[in-house]
């Protein structure tokens, strides 16, 4: 078994939304970190994520970050 530094990992990051990382606040915070790394307008993304229910939040997160993060249930 090897320990791999997260920065060295290739491919998508997987987030299990049935656990603590599925919390809406965690997802919004994570979106902020990703948006900052990608130099995207976080305020716009945050406003869009919080303009509906939890399912809407997930769909918006996936729309913006689906190329980098897989959400799984």
Short mmCIF file of N, CA and C in Angstrom, two decimals:
data_model
loop_
_atom_site.label_atom_id
_atom_site.label_comp_id
_atom_site.label_asym_id
_atom_site.label_seq_id
_atom_site.Cartn_x
_atom_site.Cartn_y
_atom_site.Cartn_z
N UNK A 1 0.85 -1.17 0.00
CA UNK A 1 0.00 0.00 0.00
C UNK A 1 0.89 1.24 0.00
N UNK A 2 0.54 2.19 -0.82
CA UNK A 2 1.31 3.43 -0.90
C UNK A 2 0.44 4.59 -0.46
N UNK A 3 1.06 5.53 0.19
CA UNK A 3 0.36 6.76 0.56
C UNK A 3 0.64 7.77 -0.54
N UNK A 4 -0.43 8.30 -1.10
CA UNK A 4 -0.30 9.21 -2.23
C UNK A 4 -0.69 10.62 -1.77
N UNK A 5 0.17 11.56 -2.05
CA UNK A 5 -0.13 12.96 -1.76
C UNK A 5 -1.31 13.38 -2.64
N UNK A 6 -2.27 14.07 -2.07
CA UNK A 6 -3.45 14.50 -2.82
C UNK A 6 -3.06 15.30 -4.07
N UNK A 7 -2.00 16.06 -3.96
CA UNK A 7 -1.57 16.89 -5.09
C UNK A 7 -1.03 16.04 -6.24
N UNK A 8 -0.60 14.83 -5.94
CA UNK A 8 -0.05 13.96 -6.97
C UNK A 8 -1.12 13.09 -7.63
N UNK A 9 -2.30 13.06 -7.02
CA UNK A 9 -3.37 12.22 -7.54
C UNK A 9 -3.84 12.73 -8.90
N UNK A 10 -4.01 11.82 -9.82
CA UNK A 10 -4.51 12.19 -11.13
C UNK A 10 -5.99 11.83 -11.22
N UNK A 11 -6.69 12.47 -12.10
CA UNK A 11 -8.09 12.16 -12.28
C UNK A 11 -8.97 13.00 -11.37
N UNK A 12 -10.22 12.60 -11.31
CA UNK A 12 -11.20 13.34 -10.54
C UNK A 12 -11.14 13.03 -9.06
N UNK A 13 -11.58 13.98 -8.28
CA UNK A 13 -11.76 13.80 -6.85
C UNK A 13 -13.17 13.26 -6.66
N UNK A 14 -13.35 12.32 -5.74
CA UNK A 14 -14.67 11.77 -5.45
C UNK A 14 -15.13 12.26 -4.09
N UNK A 15 -16.35 12.77 -4.05
CA UNK A 15 -16.94 13.24 -2.80
C UNK A 15 -18.20 12.42 -2.54
N UNK A 16 -18.23 11.76 -1.40
CA UNK A 16 -19.40 10.97 -0.98
C UNK A 16 -20.37 11.91 -0.29
N UNK A 17 -21.47 12.24 -0.96
CA UNK A 17 -22.40 13.21 -0.39
C UNK A 17 -23.35 12.59 0.64
N UNK A 18 -23.19 11.29 0.93
CA UNK A 18 -23.99 10.68 1.99
C UNK A 18 -23.30 10.85 3.34
N UNK A 19 -22.07 11.32 3.34
CA UNK A 19 -21.32 11.53 4.57
C UNK A 19 -21.19 13.00 4.89
N UNK A 20 -20.26 13.34 5.78
CA UNK A 20 -20.07 14.73 6.21
C UNK A 20 -19.78 15.69 5.06
N UNK A 21 -19.15 15.19 4.01
CA UNK A 21 -18.83 16.07 2.87
C UNK A 21 -20.07 16.38 2.03
N UNK A 22 -21.16 15.72 2.32
CA UNK A 22 -22.40 16.01 1.61
C UNK A 22 -23.19 17.15 2.22
N UNK A 23 -22.71 17.66 3.34
CA UNK A 23 -23.34 18.79 4.00
C UNK A 23 -23.31 20.00 3.07
N UNK A 24 -24.43 20.70 2.96
CA UNK A 24 -24.52 21.84 2.05
C UNK A 24 -23.44 22.89 2.33
N UNK A 25 -23.16 23.14 3.60
CA UNK A 25 -22.15 24.14 3.95
C UNK A 25 -20.76 23.68 3.51
N UNK A 26 -20.49 22.39 3.65
CA UNK A 26 -19.20 21.87 3.22
C UNK A 26 -19.05 22.02 1.71
N UNK A 27 -20.11 21.67 0.97
CA UNK A 27 -20.05 21.77 -0.50
C UNK A 27 -19.87 23.22 -0.95
N UNK A 28 -20.55 24.14 -0.28
CA UNK A 28 -20.40 25.56 -0.63
C UNK A 28 -18.97 26.01 -0.34
N UNK A 29 -18.42 25.60 0.78
CA UNK A 29 -17.04 25.95 1.11
C UNK A 29 -16.05 25.35 0.14
N UNK A 30 -16.29 24.10 -0.23
CA UNK A 30 -15.40 23.44 -1.18
C UNK A 30 -15.48 24.11 -2.55
N UNK A 31 -16.67 24.52 -2.93
CA UNK A 31 -16.84 25.26 -4.19
C UNK A 31 -16.01 26.54 -4.15
N UNK A 32 -15.97 27.18 -2.99
CA UNK A 32 -15.17 28.40 -2.85
C UNK A 32 -13.68 28.13 -3.07
N UNK A 33 -13.20 27.04 -2.49
CA UNK A 33 -11.78 26.69 -2.66
C UNK A 33 -11.47 26.37 -4.12
N UNK A 34 -12.35 25.60 -4.75
CA UNK A 34 -12.13 25.25 -6.15
C UNK A 34 -12.20 26.48 -7.05
N UNK A 35 -13.19 27.33 -6.81
CA UNK A 35 -13.34 28.54 -7.62
C UNK A 35 -12.11 29.42 -7.50
N UNK A 36 -11.56 29.53 -6.30
CA UNK A 36 -10.37 30.34 -6.10
C UNK A 36 -9.19 29.76 -6.89
N UNK A 37 -9.03 28.43 -6.84
CA UNK A 37 -7.94 27.79 -7.57
C UNK A 37 -8.09 27.98 -9.08
N UNK A 38 -9.33 27.99 -9.54
CA UNK A 38 -9.59 28.12 -10.98
C UNK A 38 -9.75 29.58 -11.41
N UNK A 39 -9.68 30.50 -10.45
CA UNK A 39 -9.86 31.93 -10.71
C UNK A 39 -11.24 32.21 -11.33
N UNK A 40 -12.26 31.60 -10.74
CA UNK A 40 -13.64 31.79 -11.17
C UNK A 40 -14.35 32.70 -10.17
N UNK A 41 -15.48 33.25 -10.58
CA UNK A 41 -16.27 34.16 -9.75
C UNK A 41 -17.06 33.35 -8.72
N UNK A 42 -16.49 33.23 -7.51
CA UNK A 42 -17.13 32.41 -6.47
C UNK A 42 -18.47 32.98 -6.03
N UNK A 43 -18.58 34.29 -5.95
CA UNK A 43 -19.85 34.91 -5.51
C UNK A 43 -20.99 34.49 -6.43
N UNK A 44 -20.75 34.49 -7.72
CA UNK A 44 -21.77 34.08 -8.68
C UNK A 44 -22.16 32.61 -8.45
N UNK A 45 -21.17 31.76 -8.26
CA UNK A 45 -21.42 30.34 -8.05
C UNK A 45 -22.18 30.13 -6.74
N UNK A 46 -21.74 30.81 -5.68
CA UNK A 46 -22.39 30.69 -4.38
C UNK A 46 -23.86 31.14 -4.46
N UNK A 47 -24.10 32.26 -5.10
CA UNK A 47 -25.47 32.76 -5.25
C UNK A 47 -26.34 31.75 -5.98
N UNK A 48 -25.77 31.15 -7.02
CA UNK A 48 -26.51 30.16 -7.79
C UNK A 48 -26.77 28.89 -6.97
N UNK A 49 -25.76 28.46 -6.22
CA UNK A 49 -25.90 27.25 -5.41
C UNK A 49 -26.96 27.42 -4.33
N UNK A 50 -27.07 28.61 -3.77
CA UNK A 50 -27.98 28.83 -2.64
C UNK A 50 -29.34 29.38 -3.08
N UNK A 51 -29.62 29.37 -4.35
CA UNK A 51 -30.89 29.92 -4.83
C UNK A 51 -32.00 28.87 -4.92
N UNK A 52 -31.74 27.68 -4.40
CA UNK A 52 -32.76 26.64 -4.45
C UNK A 52 -32.57 25.66 -3.31
N UNK A 53 -33.12 24.47 -3.47
CA UNK A 53 -33.00 23.45 -2.43
C UNK A 53 -31.68 22.68 -2.57
N UNK A 54 -31.53 21.65 -1.75
CA UNK A 54 -30.29 20.87 -1.73
C UNK A 54 -29.99 20.22 -3.08
N UNK A 55 -31.01 19.66 -3.72
CA UNK A 55 -30.81 19.03 -5.04
C UNK A 55 -30.32 20.06 -6.05
N UNK A 56 -30.84 21.27 -5.97
CA UNK A 56 -30.39 22.35 -6.86
C UNK A 56 -28.92 22.66 -6.59
N UNK A 57 -28.56 22.73 -5.31
CA UNK A 57 -27.17 23.01 -4.93
C UNK A 57 -26.24 21.98 -5.55
N UNK A 58 -26.62 20.71 -5.47
CA UNK A 58 -25.80 19.64 -6.03
C UNK A 58 -25.68 19.78 -7.55
N UNK A 59 -26.77 20.09 -8.20
CA UNK A 59 -26.75 20.23 -9.66
C UNK A 59 -25.84 21.39 -10.09
N UNK A 60 -25.93 22.49 -9.36
CA UNK A 60 -25.08 23.65 -9.69
C UNK A 60 -23.61 23.29 -9.45
N UNK A 61 -23.32 22.64 -8.31
CA UNK A 61 -21.94 22.22 -8.03
C UNK A 61 -21.43 21.35 -9.17
N UNK A 62 -22.24 20.40 -9.59
CA UNK A 62 -21.83 19.50 -10.67
C UNK A 62 -21.65 20.24 -12.00
N UNK A 63 -22.49 21.22 -12.25
CA UNK A 63 -22.37 22.00 -13.48
C UNK A 63 -21.02 22.70 -13.55
N UNK A 64 -20.62 23.31 -12.46
CA UNK A 64 -19.36 24.05 -12.44
C UNK A 64 -18.14 23.16 -12.27
N UNK A 65 -18.24 22.15 -11.40
CA UNK A 65 -17.04 21.41 -11.00
C UNK A 65 -17.07 19.94 -11.40
N UNK A 66 -18.05 19.54 -12.19
CA UNK A 66 -18.18 18.14 -12.60
C UNK A 66 -17.00 17.60 -13.40
N UNK A 67 -16.23 18.46 -14.01
CA UNK A 67 -15.04 18.02 -14.74
C UNK A 67 -13.90 17.64 -13.79
N UNK A 68 -14.02 18.08 -12.52
CA UNK A 68 -12.95 17.88 -11.56
C UNK A 68 -13.35 16.98 -10.38
N UNK A 69 -14.67 16.95 -10.09
CA UNK A 69 -15.17 16.27 -8.90
C UNK A 69 -16.36 15.38 -9.27
N UNK A 70 -16.33 14.13 -8.80
CA UNK A 70 -17.47 13.24 -8.92
C UNK A 70 -18.21 13.22 -7.59
N UNK A 71 -19.50 13.49 -7.62
CA UNK A 71 -20.32 13.38 -6.42
C UNK A 71 -20.98 12.00 -6.46
N UNK A 72 -20.90 11.29 -5.34
CA UNK A 72 -21.52 9.97 -5.32
C UNK A 72 -22.42 9.84 -4.11
N UNK A 73 -23.51 9.07 -4.30
CA UNK A 73 -24.47 8.80 -3.21
C UNK A 73 -24.40 7.34 -2.85
#
